[in-house]
Amino acid sequence: MTRPRTLYEKIWDAHVVEQRPDGTCLIFIDRHLVHEVTSPQAFAGLRASGRTVRRPDLTLAVPDHNLPTTARQDAAGNRLPIADLESAAQLAALAQNAPDFGIRYIDAVAAEQGIVHVVGPEQGFSLPGTTIVCGDSHTACHGGIGALAFGIGTSEVEHVLATQTLLLQPAKTMEVRVEGEVGRGVTAKDVILHITGTIGAAGGTGHVIEYTGSTIRALSVEGRLTVSNMAIEGGARAGLIAPDATTFAYLKGRPYAPKGADWDAAVAYWTSLATDPGATYDKIVVIDAADIAPSVTWGTSPEDVVPITGLVPAPDSFADSSKQAAAAKSLAYMGLEPGTRMQDVAIENIFIGSCTNSRIEDLRAAAAVLKGRHKAAGVKWAIVVPGSGLVKAQAEAEGLDRIFTDAGLEWREPGCSACLGMNPDKVPAGERCASTSNRNFVGRQGPGSRTHLVSPAMAAAAAVTGRLTDVRELMD
Amino acid sequence: MTPIEKVEGRAIPFGLKNVDTDVIIPAKWLKTISREGLGQGAFETLRADPDNLFDRPEFQRAPILIAGDNFGCGSSREHAAWALGDLGIRVVIAPSYSDIFSGNAVKNGILPVVLPQAAIDRLMAVAATDPIHVDLDTQTVTTPFQDRFTFDIDPFRKMCLLQGLDEISLTEKSEAAIAAHEQKIAKTQPWLTPTLA
Ligand code: SF4
C-alpha cells in the first residue's frame, strides 16, 4: 500500500525529473508566465550563451507591472507613447523577446491583456495539478485552482526558459484549516488577512500551505485565488487549495483548458490529487471562521492585522522585543498613535485592484457598496483597476464602471497599477491608501506611502466615508 | 560567477529583522534591463539618513553584511541580490532568510550564512570595530578574538558557490531525464500541452 500523501506531495512527485543525493530535485515546470520586469536580463542571458527557449509552447508572456493604466490608444487606435523611458524600454524588450524566442505574447492593447496572475487562470493556461512559475512573488496565486505555483527570480526565469525545469528542495507541508461560515461583510481577503495575522509573516517559512476546511471550500475560485495569492505574506513558498467541482466549473471552456475527452481525463486526474485520508502535515493551524472580522492592517508588515473594530496596538503589547521595536518603527512610519480606533483613521487614497483583488467578484463587491453613493470630499484619489481586459469588459457589461464613475472613482485600464510604486499610479508620501493589494511594506505604493490592506468592499466603504470603515455599517 | 571560498573583511553590523527586498532595493530601481549599477540604489531609503551605517567610511566595500531574522522577505526580485553584489557584499550572516532570497543569493555568488541569534549578537559587537572571517570550505565564521561559529549549508549550494558554477550548464547534463519526462507526459497526459481549440 502506498503511503497516504498530501496534495502537495502528489503534485511534487508527479514532476520529479531527477533526484540528487542530497534530496534536491529537478522539477519539471508545466507553465511559465513571463512579464516585462523580471525577464529582460534572463533573455539577455540566453542570447549571451546562445541558448533557446526549450518549450515556448509552455510559456506565456504578458506585460503588466509597468503599463500605465490610463488610455493606451488614442481615438484613432494609435498607441500612446509611455512617458517613463525605463518602463518603455522594459515593455519594448518583452515585445521583442517574445517573438524572437517564439513565445506566446499578449500585447499591451489586446483584449486579453492583464495582470499575469489574473490572465493565467482566466485563459485556462494555469491548470490544477501543474507546476507554474513566474518571476513575481505572488505566483502563489495560482494555488487557488490547485496548481503548485512559485515565484522565482530572474536567474531561475533564465533556467526555466532554457531547461523547462527548476532545482528545488522539497518544502515542508502546513495545513491551515478554516472551518465554519463567515460573518456578514467578511470576504476571502479578510480570511487571508486574518490567517496572516494569526500565523505571522514568517509563520509559513519553508512550507507550502494547503488551505482546507469548510470555509475555504465555500469560496468561489476568485476568492480562493485571493487567499492563495497571499500565501507568501505568511512566509510560505506556495499556497494550495484542492481542485474540486467549483474549480472545474470555473475552468471548463476557457481558451487553453482541455476539451472533449481530454477534459474528462483531466478532471479525473485532478480529482485524484486531493490529500489522502491519513496523510500528515508538518504543521497544522486551525482557525474558526467565526473569529474572522472585516480586517485591516495598521503597520508595515502583512502580519499587522486587526479587526476593523479594533485599535492601533501599542508596541509594548507584543511579547517579542524585536517585534516591539518593529511595531514602534511601523507606527512612526504610518503616523499612527497607539489606542486610536482604526475606524477613526482618515484615508486620502483608494486603490481597488492588483492580482489579489481585481477579478469580477471583487469589482462586484466594491460596486455593491458604492452603488448610489459618492466618495467623501477628503478622498483625493480613488481608482478601480480591473485585473484584465476581459474583467474590464465583463464589468462594463454589468454596468459596474458607471457605478464607480458615478461615485467619483476613476475606471482604469488593466495592470498592476498602485500595487507597487513602479508605474505612474502612486500614493503620495505621507498619505494613506485603503488598498486591496497584498503588501503594506514601507514605500510599496510609492516613497513614503502608507498602506492599509483591506478587502474591495472595505476599500469602497472607506471611499464613501473618507476613513477606514466597518463595511457592515453600509450594508443593508 | 566568481567562486567563494574564504571571505575576510569588515562586516556591516546591520542586524535589522524582517528586512524586505523593497528595503534592499526600492521598486524604482527595478526598471533596468541590465544587472549592473544597482549598488547605488541598495538600501536607498535607509541611506537617506546621513548617519547610516552603509556610507560610513569603514564600511565602504565591506564584503559581509550581518542582518536579522527573515532577511530578504517580500518581493522575489533578484535585483536584491544584484544590488548587494554590486555594493560589494559576498556574504550575508543572519538567523534566517526568505527562501526566495537565499536561492537568489546563491545563484549570484553570495553566501547566505545561517547562525543563531546569540552568534549574530556576538558578531554584531565584533563587527563594530574588527574584521570577520568566513570560510565556506570549513563552514566556519571566526573573529580575531577566538570566536568560532560553524554553520550548515546545503551541499549542492556549497559546491556551486565554491566552484562558481552556472546552474543551467549543470542542469543541461540531465537532458535525457528531462526528455524522458516530456515523452511520458505527452503519452499519459496529452491535455497538459496547451493548444488553442
Ligand atoms: S498586482 Fe502586484 S503582486 Fe500582483 S503581479 Fe502585479 S505587482 Fe505583483
XYZ file of C-alpha atoms and ligand atoms in Angstrom:
681
model
C 0.000 0.000 0.000
C 1.317 3.441 -0.824
C 1.767 5.954 1.935
C -1.078 8.496 2.170
C 0.103 11.741 0.564
C -0.907 15.374 0.679
C -1.957 17.369 -2.374
C 1.489 18.980 -2.370
C 3.327 15.662 -2.267
C 1.275 14.279 -5.154
C 1.984 17.259 -7.397
C 5.653 17.262 -6.387
C 6.092 13.513 -7.033
C 4.488 13.817 -10.469
C 7.062 16.421 -11.506
C 10.344 14.980 -10.270
C 12.656 14.571 -13.257
C 15.648 13.602 -11.185
C 16.550 13.445 -7.535
C 20.012 14.439 -6.325
C 21.623 12.529 -3.459
C 21.049 15.486 -1.111
C 17.301 15.463 -1.747
C 17.273 18.414 -4.166
C 15.024 17.600 -7.115
C 14.979 18.684 -10.699
C 11.302 19.584 -11.115
C 9.558 19.844 -14.467
C 7.688 23.110 -14.983
C 4.367 22.842 -16.824
C 3.656 26.543 -17.215
C 5.920 29.569 -17.281
C 4.367 33.022 -17.097
C 6.598 35.895 -18.136
C 6.220 39.648 -17.650
C 8.393 42.597 -18.559
C 10.161 43.327 -15.261
C 11.949 40.111 -14.324
C 12.621 38.795 -17.835
C 14.916 41.178 -19.788
C 18.087 40.016 -18.034
C 17.023 36.370 -18.491
C 16.549 36.761 -22.232
C 19.835 38.668 -22.386
C 21.489 35.718 -20.638
C 20.039 33.274 -23.195
C 21.331 35.380 -26.060
C 24.769 35.695 -24.466
C 25.069 31.913 -24.089
C 23.453 31.080 -27.430
C 20.586 29.189 -25.778
C 16.979 28.948 -26.944
C 13.680 28.554 -25.069
C 13.183 24.826 -24.634
C 9.366 24.818 -24.523
C 7.914 28.025 -25.944
C 4.539 26.256 -26.024
C 4.506 26.126 -22.204
C 5.383 29.797 -21.881
C 3.068 32.820 -21.959
C 4.207 36.435 -21.842
C 2.125 39.467 -20.919
C 3.118 42.995 -19.854
C 1.526 44.252 -16.630
C 3.796 45.800 -13.965
C 4.908 48.910 -15.824
C 1.980 49.741 -18.018
C 0.252 52.998 -17.216
C -3.435 52.347 -16.520
C -4.607 55.386 -18.440
C -5.737 55.077 -22.062
C -3.226 53.155 -24.202
C -4.545 54.217 -27.585
C -5.928 57.448 -28.946
C -9.348 57.722 -30.569
C -7.892 56.615 -33.901
C -6.386 53.478 -32.344
C -2.788 54.708 -32.392
C -0.673 53.643 -29.435
C 0.116 56.386 -26.979
C 3.787 56.680 -26.014
C 4.877 55.663 -22.495
C 6.432 58.678 -20.810
C 8.781 56.836 -18.446
C 11.744 55.808 -20.599
C 12.822 52.885 -18.446
C 9.290 51.452 -18.385
C 9.103 51.883 -22.121
C 12.447 50.058 -22.502
C 11.275 47.065 -20.437
C 7.976 46.857 -22.311
C 9.743 47.121 -25.657
C 12.207 44.410 -24.584
C 9.351 41.972 -23.851
C 7.537 42.788 -27.084
C 10.797 41.983 -28.896
C 11.968 38.977 -26.849
C 8.664 37.071 -27.050
C 8.567 36.764 -30.862
C 12.365 36.382 -31.051
C 12.144 33.287 -28.860
C 8.815 32.043 -30.278
C 6.771 32.659 -27.123
C 3.021 33.380 -26.997
C 2.633 37.063 -26.259
C -0.428 39.019 -25.193
C 0.071 42.566 -26.375
C -0.468 45.615 -24.163
C -3.547 46.619 -26.171
C -5.019 43.103 -26.596
C -8.427 42.384 -25.033
C -6.857 39.543 -23.001
C -4.067 41.669 -21.509
C -4.000 41.878 -17.747
C -2.067 41.074 -14.604
C -0.188 37.850 -15.238
C -1.821 36.082 -12.256
C -5.283 37.094 -13.381
C -4.626 36.141 -17.017
C -3.238 32.627 -16.302
C -6.391 31.137 -14.703
C -8.709 33.252 -16.845
C -7.204 31.827 -20.055
C -7.206 28.270 -18.671
C -3.426 28.362 -19.149
C -2.977 27.720 -15.421
C -4.426 24.312 -14.578
C -4.810 22.227 -11.403
C -2.002 19.829 -10.602
C 0.503 21.725 -12.728
C 3.724 23.360 -11.659
C 3.678 27.055 -12.518
C 6.431 29.607 -12.156
C 6.669 33.317 -12.804
C 9.188 35.972 -11.872
C 6.798 37.542 -9.396
C 6.359 36.523 -5.774
C 2.567 36.391 -5.971
C 2.682 33.423 -8.325
C 1.340 31.514 -5.319
C -1.986 32.940 -6.504
C -2.458 30.037 -8.942
C -2.562 27.696 -5.944
C -6.194 28.812 -5.719
C -7.010 26.401 -8.545
C -4.739 23.692 -7.149
C -1.520 24.431 -9.049
C 1.857 24.311 -7.308
C 2.995 27.805 -8.164
C 6.222 29.529 -7.143
C 7.616 33.000 -7.512
C 11.147 32.882 -8.914
C 13.985 35.289 -9.549
C 15.483 36.255 -12.881
C 18.262 33.608 -12.842
C 15.580 30.993 -12.391
C 13.493 32.555 -15.155
C 16.513 32.033 -17.414
C 16.942 28.481 -16.092
C 13.306 27.607 -16.808
C 13.390 29.219 -20.241
C 16.488 27.161 -21.108
C 15.605 23.837 -19.473
C 11.868 23.888 -18.513
C 12.967 22.710 -15.067
C 13.933 24.116 -11.702
C 16.144 22.731 -8.963
C 14.110 22.727 -5.776
C 14.278 21.370 -2.266
C 11.076 19.684 -1.168
C 9.120 22.021 1.113
C 7.575 21.147 4.429
C 3.797 20.937 4.459
C 1.448 23.075 6.507
C -2.312 22.850 6.723
C -4.291 25.969 7.506
C -7.817 24.742 8.148
C -10.607 27.273 8.339
C -13.946 25.922 9.471
C -17.398 27.442 9.634
C -19.445 30.113 7.978
C -18.004 33.594 7.737
C -19.924 36.512 9.211
C -21.518 39.438 7.376
C -19.105 41.594 5.432
C -16.284 39.022 5.676
C -14.652 38.156 2.356
C -11.806 35.944 1.144
C -9.448 38.893 1.703
C -10.454 39.116 5.356
C -9.882 35.377 5.680
C -6.313 35.618 4.383
C -5.536 38.806 6.338
C -6.754 37.058 9.488
C -4.661 33.968 8.668
C -1.570 36.127 8.097
C -2.151 37.947 11.370
C -2.516 34.605 13.141
C 0.471 32.693 11.731
C 2.732 35.757 11.309
C 4.774 36.925 8.331
C 7.300 34.118 8.840
C 4.750 31.500 10.018
C 4.924 29.511 6.805
C 8.658 29.856 6.033
C 9.948 26.723 4.294
C 6.421 25.336 3.952
C 3.795 25.022 1.284
C 0.454 25.875 2.856
C -2.651 23.920 1.923
C -5.806 25.826 2.828
C -8.567 23.421 3.802
C -11.858 23.343 5.685
C -15.446 24.248 5.008
C -14.798 27.999 4.826
C -12.258 27.550 2.036
C -14.434 25.006 0.199
C -17.300 27.517 0.199
C -15.175 30.174 -1.543
C -15.509 30.841 -5.269
C -12.416 30.375 -7.419
C -11.911 34.146 -7.339
C -11.898 34.038 -3.531
C -9.525 31.071 -3.482
C -7.109 32.919 -5.758
C -7.222 35.831 -3.288
C -6.364 33.533 -0.382
C -3.577 31.643 -2.113
C -2.190 34.899 -3.553
C -1.104 35.960 -0.082
C 0.475 32.645 0.968
C 3.786 34.439 0.510
C 2.744 37.114 3.038
C 2.718 34.299 5.592
C 6.255 33.384 4.534
C 5.214 30.252 2.621
C 6.779 29.160 -0.651
C 3.377 28.483 -2.166
C -0.289 28.042 -1.318
C -2.622 25.297 -2.462
C -6.350 24.647 -2.463
C -7.531 21.233 -3.637
C -9.290 21.435 -7.007
C -12.978 20.464 -6.828
C -16.260 20.904 -8.709
C -16.061 24.685 -8.159
C -12.610 24.753 -9.802
C -13.696 22.577 -12.722
C -16.804 24.686 -13.387
C -14.587 27.793 -13.451
C -12.060 26.320 -15.894
C -14.354 24.499 -18.303
C -14.404 26.113 -21.733
C -11.541 28.537 -21.069
C -9.316 29.030 -24.149
C -6.355 26.832 -23.129
C -8.290 24.364 -20.943
C -8.506 20.754 -22.174
C -11.509 19.982 -24.380
C -13.782 16.957 -25.007
C -12.419 13.589 -23.888
C -9.234 15.322 -22.724
C -11.324 17.375 -20.315
C -12.826 14.259 -18.714
C -9.394 12.663 -18.354
C -8.057 15.852 -16.841
C -10.909 16.130 -14.326
C -10.400 12.511 -13.280
C -6.708 13.208 -12.723
C -7.298 16.472 -10.877
C -9.858 14.792 -8.616
C -7.268 12.171 -7.649
C -4.920 14.859 -6.335
C -6.827 15.637 -3.118
C -4.916 14.933 0.081
C -5.404 11.302 1.121
C -7.162 10.491 4.384
C -4.455 9.806 6.929
C -1.815 11.969 5.216
C 0.067 14.165 7.647
C 1.303 17.749 7.524
C 4.409 19.080 9.263
C 2.374 21.859 10.848
C -1.364 22.441 11.327
C -3.175 25.651 12.216
C -6.924 25.629 12.774
C -8.969 28.781 12.506
C -12.617 29.302 13.407
C -14.346 31.394 10.735
C -16.485 32.958 13.461
C -13.341 34.722 14.733
C -12.767 36.499 11.420
C -13.992 40.096 11.162
C -13.637 42.525 8.287
C -9.929 43.186 8.745
C -7.369 45.902 8.143
C -3.609 46.302 8.567
C -2.169 49.017 10.804
C 1.576 48.588 10.192
C 4.173 47.817 7.556
C 4.168 44.032 7.779
C 1.227 41.994 6.449
C 1.016 40.293 9.857
C -0.017 43.637 11.400
C -3.724 42.835 11.170
C -6.601 43.918 13.411
C -10.379 43.714 13.048
C -11.797 46.994 11.749
C -13.476 47.392 15.144
C -10.032 47.236 16.795
C -7.457 49.765 17.935
C -3.942 50.622 16.806
C -1.855 48.427 19.116
C 0.830 49.711 21.474
C 4.334 48.368 20.699
C 4.709 47.073 24.261
C 1.631 44.888 23.790
C 3.875 42.487 21.833
C 5.799 39.846 23.759
C 8.846 39.721 21.491
C 11.306 42.601 21.880
C 12.255 42.795 18.214
C 8.544 42.911 17.280
C 8.141 45.763 19.774
C 10.895 47.688 18.021
C 9.453 46.868 14.589
C 5.968 47.947 15.701
C 7.276 51.259 17.040
C 9.019 51.896 13.717
C 5.915 50.898 11.784
C 3.718 53.242 13.797
C 6.131 56.122 13.274
C 6.162 55.442 9.536
C 2.403 55.055 9.442
C 1.852 58.194 11.530
C -0.414 56.366 13.975
C -0.815 56.633 17.753
C -1.424 53.501 19.833
C -5.008 53.276 21.060
C -6.500 55.097 18.053
C -9.673 53.430 16.767
C -8.932 52.023 13.309
C -12.271 53.484 12.224
C -11.055 56.997 13.055
C -8.134 56.806 10.627
C -8.726 59.212 7.722
C -7.950 57.978 4.206
C -6.991 60.133 1.206
C -6.467 57.438 -1.431
C -8.334 54.331 -2.518
C -6.890 51.569 -4.676
C -9.133 48.734 -5.823
C -7.065 46.360 -7.936
C -3.961 44.054 -8.000
C -3.745 40.312 -8.563
C -5.167 39.856 -5.062
C -8.474 41.611 -5.681
C -9.196 42.674 -9.262
C -11.379 39.882 -10.548
C -15.046 40.337 -11.383
C -16.286 39.222 -7.975
C -14.055 41.831 -6.300
C -15.399 44.586 -8.509
C -18.974 43.474 -7.842
C -18.361 43.580 -4.094
C -16.944 47.110 -4.295
C -19.741 48.271 -6.589
C -22.402 46.879 -4.227
C -21.129 49.241 -1.522
C -20.647 52.220 -3.844
C -23.971 51.990 -5.665
C -25.921 55.208 -5.210
C -23.182 56.686 -3.020
C -20.333 59.107 -3.604
C -16.780 59.240 -2.364
C -16.116 61.555 0.555
C -14.631 65.019 -0.041
C -11.419 64.071 1.784
C -10.681 61.266 -0.675
C -8.395 62.846 -3.250
C -7.570 59.878 -5.447
C -9.634 56.733 -5.920
C -9.034 54.290 -8.738
C -10.523 50.978 -9.774
C -8.177 48.883 -11.905
C -9.621 45.680 -13.374
C -7.261 42.689 -13.421
C -7.594 42.093 -17.132
C -9.239 43.404 -20.273
C -11.765 40.580 -20.030
C -12.650 41.504 -16.440
C -12.986 45.089 -17.613
C -15.344 44.136 -20.435
C -17.442 41.967 -18.095
C -17.669 44.763 -15.520
C -18.730 47.216 -18.193
C -21.368 44.785 -19.461
C -22.747 44.697 -15.901
C -22.648 48.490 -15.587
C -20.141 48.408 -12.726
C -17.936 51.019 -14.385
C -20.769 53.552 -14.199
C -21.361 52.803 -10.532
C -17.679 53.574 -9.916
C -17.535 56.710 -12.008
C -20.867 57.984 -10.623
C -19.348 57.534 -7.169
C -16.384 59.670 -8.177
C -13.859 56.846 -8.667
C -11.696 56.515 -11.778
C -12.128 53.468 -14.016
C -8.774 52.403 -15.443
C -7.062 50.065 -17.894
C -5.805 46.699 -16.545
C -2.372 46.329 -14.915
C -0.531 46.136 -11.600
C -1.072 49.849 -11.026
C -0.711 51.108 -7.455
C 0.115 47.648 -6.073
C 3.759 48.681 -6.404
C 5.403 52.031 -6.975
C 6.607 51.205 -10.445
C 4.232 52.870 -12.869
C 2.582 56.295 -12.709
C -0.071 55.128 -10.168
C 1.477 56.047 -6.827
C 0.299 57.121 -3.403
C 1.904 60.456 -2.392
C 4.370 60.500 0.517
C 2.736 60.772 3.938
C -0.732 59.963 2.594
C -2.804 56.911 3.394
C -4.309 54.438 0.986
C -7.004 51.855 1.666
C -5.700 49.285 -0.766
C -6.924 45.868 -1.910
C -3.373 44.814 -2.797
C -1.209 42.405 -0.828
C 1.717 44.350 0.612
C 1.892 47.193 3.088
C 5.690 47.451 3.094
C 7.474 50.758 3.542
C 7.339 52.623 0.236
C 5.481 49.859 -1.575
C 2.865 52.149 -3.135
C 5.374 54.955 -3.690
C 8.042 56.557 -1.475
C 6.536 57.474 1.918
C 3.146 55.931 1.097
C 1.092 54.498 3.972
C -0.867 51.399 3.048
C -3.818 49.825 4.846
C -4.649 46.459 3.309
C -8.373 45.741 3.068
C -10.979 43.874 1.012
C -12.639 45.509 -2.017
C -15.850 46.078 -0.031
C -13.879 47.712 2.782
C -11.946 49.895 0.315
C -15.275 51.002 -1.147
C -16.606 51.752 2.344
C -13.511 53.858 3.097
C -14.075 55.751 -0.155
C -17.612 56.628 0.948
C -16.725 57.864 4.436
C -13.143 59.073 3.936
C -11.903 56.958 6.834
C -11.332 53.274 7.493
C -14.856 51.973 7.923
C -16.628 48.831 9.029
C -18.360 47.857 5.798
C -21.161 46.259 7.802
C -22.373 49.770 8.660
C -23.020 50.391 4.967
C -24.702 47.083 4.216
C -28.464 46.712 4.321
C 30.173 33.562 -11.411
C 33.051 34.348 -9.046
C 33.770 31.364 -6.768
C 33.707 31.935 -2.995
C 35.956 30.158 -0.578
C 37.285 32.493 2.076
C 35.998 35.996 2.700
C 37.693 38.267 5.205
C 36.900 41.892 5.903
C 34.680 44.356 7.648
C 31.108 43.269 8.279
C 28.290 45.809 8.320
C 26.540 45.345 11.710
C 23.068 45.984 10.323
C 21.082 43.481 12.400
C 17.569 44.576 11.446
C 14.814 41.955 11.412
C 12.319 41.304 8.569
C 14.219 43.424 6.054
C 12.227 43.052 2.861
C 13.534 43.306 -0.672
C 11.808 46.690 -1.066
C 14.223 47.983 1.578
C 17.209 46.263 -0.040
C 16.345 47.760 -3.418
C 13.291 50.005 -3.866
C 10.907 49.298 -6.729
C 12.016 52.269 -8.781
C 15.369 50.533 -9.321
C 13.694 47.509 -10.901
C 13.354 49.239 -14.193
C 16.723 48.280 -15.529
C 17.221 45.817 -18.318
C 20.787 45.002 -17.204
C 22.288 43.742 -13.939
C 24.966 46.313 -13.153
C 24.934 49.537 -11.157
C 22.228 48.587 -8.654
C 24.549 49.109 -5.664
C 23.714 52.795 -5.885
C 20.097 52.053 -5.026
C 20.847 49.463 -2.336
C 19.184 50.398 0.984
C 18.364 53.767 -0.537
C 15.629 54.628 1.971
C 17.932 53.924 4.923
C 20.835 55.724 3.296
C 18.778 58.903 3.074
C 19.837 59.280 6.721
C 23.327 60.877 6.644
C 24.352 58.798 9.701
C 23.543 55.477 8.054
C 25.886 52.521 8.515
C 26.341 51.748 4.854
C 28.019 55.015 3.952
C 30.414 55.155 6.898
C 33.979 55.149 5.595
C 34.934 51.983 7.500
C 32.135 50.008 5.815
C 32.793 51.065 2.220
C 33.022 47.890 0.070
C 32.668 45.776 3.242
C 32.227 42.202 1.948
C 29.992 40.961 4.787
C 26.536 42.035 5.946
C 25.084 40.956 9.299
C 21.289 41.006 9.336
C 18.326 39.952 11.487
C 15.682 37.266 11.135
C 13.792 36.732 7.854
C 16.221 38.771 5.746
C 15.100 39.354 2.155
C 11.410 38.700 2.744
C 8.806 40.157 0.448
C 9.078 40.512 -3.308
C 11.015 37.871 -5.245
C 13.081 40.486 -7.068
C 16.529 39.130 -7.801
C 17.632 42.735 -8.067
C 18.073 42.482 -4.278
C 20.929 40.013 -4.749
C 22.368 42.001 -7.666
C 22.246 45.201 -5.583
C 24.052 43.554 -2.656
C 26.641 42.116 -5.044
C 27.127 45.489 -6.694
C 27.586 47.034 -3.247
C 30.454 44.575 -2.711
C 28.685 42.097 -0.387
C 29.882 38.481 -0.754
C 28.440 37.026 2.470
C 25.277 37.737 4.455
C 25.015 36.384 8.007
C 21.540 36.182 9.567
C 19.394 33.879 11.743
C 17.040 33.174 8.770
C 16.217 34.258 5.229
C 13.226 34.169 2.973
C 13.520 31.101 0.741
C 13.464 33.104 -2.463
C 16.164 35.462 -1.296
C 18.607 32.772 -0.185
C 18.139 30.990 -3.532
C 18.760 34.205 -5.429
C 21.811 34.983 -3.301
C 23.483 31.643 -4.066
C 22.722 31.967 -7.780
C 24.551 35.256 -7.776
C 27.582 34.105 -5.852
C 26.539 35.475 -2.457
C 26.825 33.132 0.514
C 23.860 33.265 2.942
C 25.207 32.045 6.292
C 22.650 30.999 8.919
C 23.698 31.384 12.564
C 21.660 31.522 15.775
C 20.752 34.924 17.224
C 23.322 34.605 20.036
C 26.134 34.225 17.488
C 24.718 37.141 15.490
C 24.717 39.312 18.624
C 28.373 38.486 19.245
C 29.377 39.111 15.617
C 27.496 42.425 15.638
C 29.612 43.508 18.595
C 32.869 42.435 16.913
C 31.912 43.949 13.570
C 31.652 47.427 15.049
C 35.449 47.560 15.326
C 37.058 44.479 13.782
C 37.000 42.280 10.675
C 35.311 38.889 10.437
C 36.486 35.807 8.597
C 34.157 33.430 6.762
C 35.429 30.105 5.415
C 32.948 28.240 3.222
C 35.136 25.165 2.878
C 35.229 24.531 6.633
C 31.797 26.186 7.153
C 33.065 28.481 9.867
C 32.847 32.124 10.868
C 35.720 33.342 13.038
C 36.790 36.608 14.640
C 40.178 37.950 15.777
C 39.022 37.156 19.351
C 38.961 33.352 19.053
C 35.203 33.205 18.403
C 34.390 30.288 16.120
C 30.897 29.550 14.825
C 30.090 26.714 12.441
C 27.184 26.848 10.025
C 25.222 24.392 7.887
C 24.769 24.733 4.166
C 23.133 22.574 1.563
C 25.990 20.567 -0.078
C 24.810 21.377 -3.598
C 24.744 25.091 -2.876
C 28.161 24.806 -1.288
C 29.602 23.129 -4.370
C 28.056 25.745 -6.688
C 29.470 28.605 -4.609
C 32.919 27.022 -4.188
C 33.236 26.336 -7.911
C 31.348 29.398 -9.140
C 29.107 27.056 -11.165
C 26.387 28.148 -13.519
C 23.234 26.159 -12.779
C 21.984 25.976 -16.332
C 25.043 24.073 -17.565
C 24.645 21.682 -14.645
C 21.001 21.025 -15.476
C 21.790 20.518 -19.145
C 23.633 17.366 -18.115
C 20.202 15.947 -17.235
C 18.899 16.364 -20.772
C 17.970 12.676 -21.164
C 15.886 12.662 -17.990
C 14.084 15.871 -18.984
C 13.285 14.480 -22.436
C 12.010 11.246 -20.874
C 9.674 13.204 -18.598
C 8.325 15.164 -21.559
C 7.673 11.967 -23.500
C 5.869 10.383 -20.573
C 3.602 13.435 -20.222
C 2.899 13.577 -23.952
C 1.665 9.997 -23.705
C -0.181 9.888 -20.378
C -1.454 13.476 -20.121
C -1.600 14.880 -23.643
C -4.041 17.550 -22.426
C -1.256 19.127 -20.423
C 0.207 20.696 -23.535
C -1.841 23.796 -24.238
C -3.432 24.244 -27.636
C -5.978 26.810 -28.718
C -9.039 24.952 -29.955
S -0.520 43.206 -8.937
Fe 1.175 43.489 -7.523
S 1.601 41.497 -6.636
Fe 0.295 41.200 -8.421
S 1.690 40.719 -10.097
Fe 1.354 42.925 -10.114
S 2.959 43.791 -8.818
Fe 2.930 41.584 -8.427
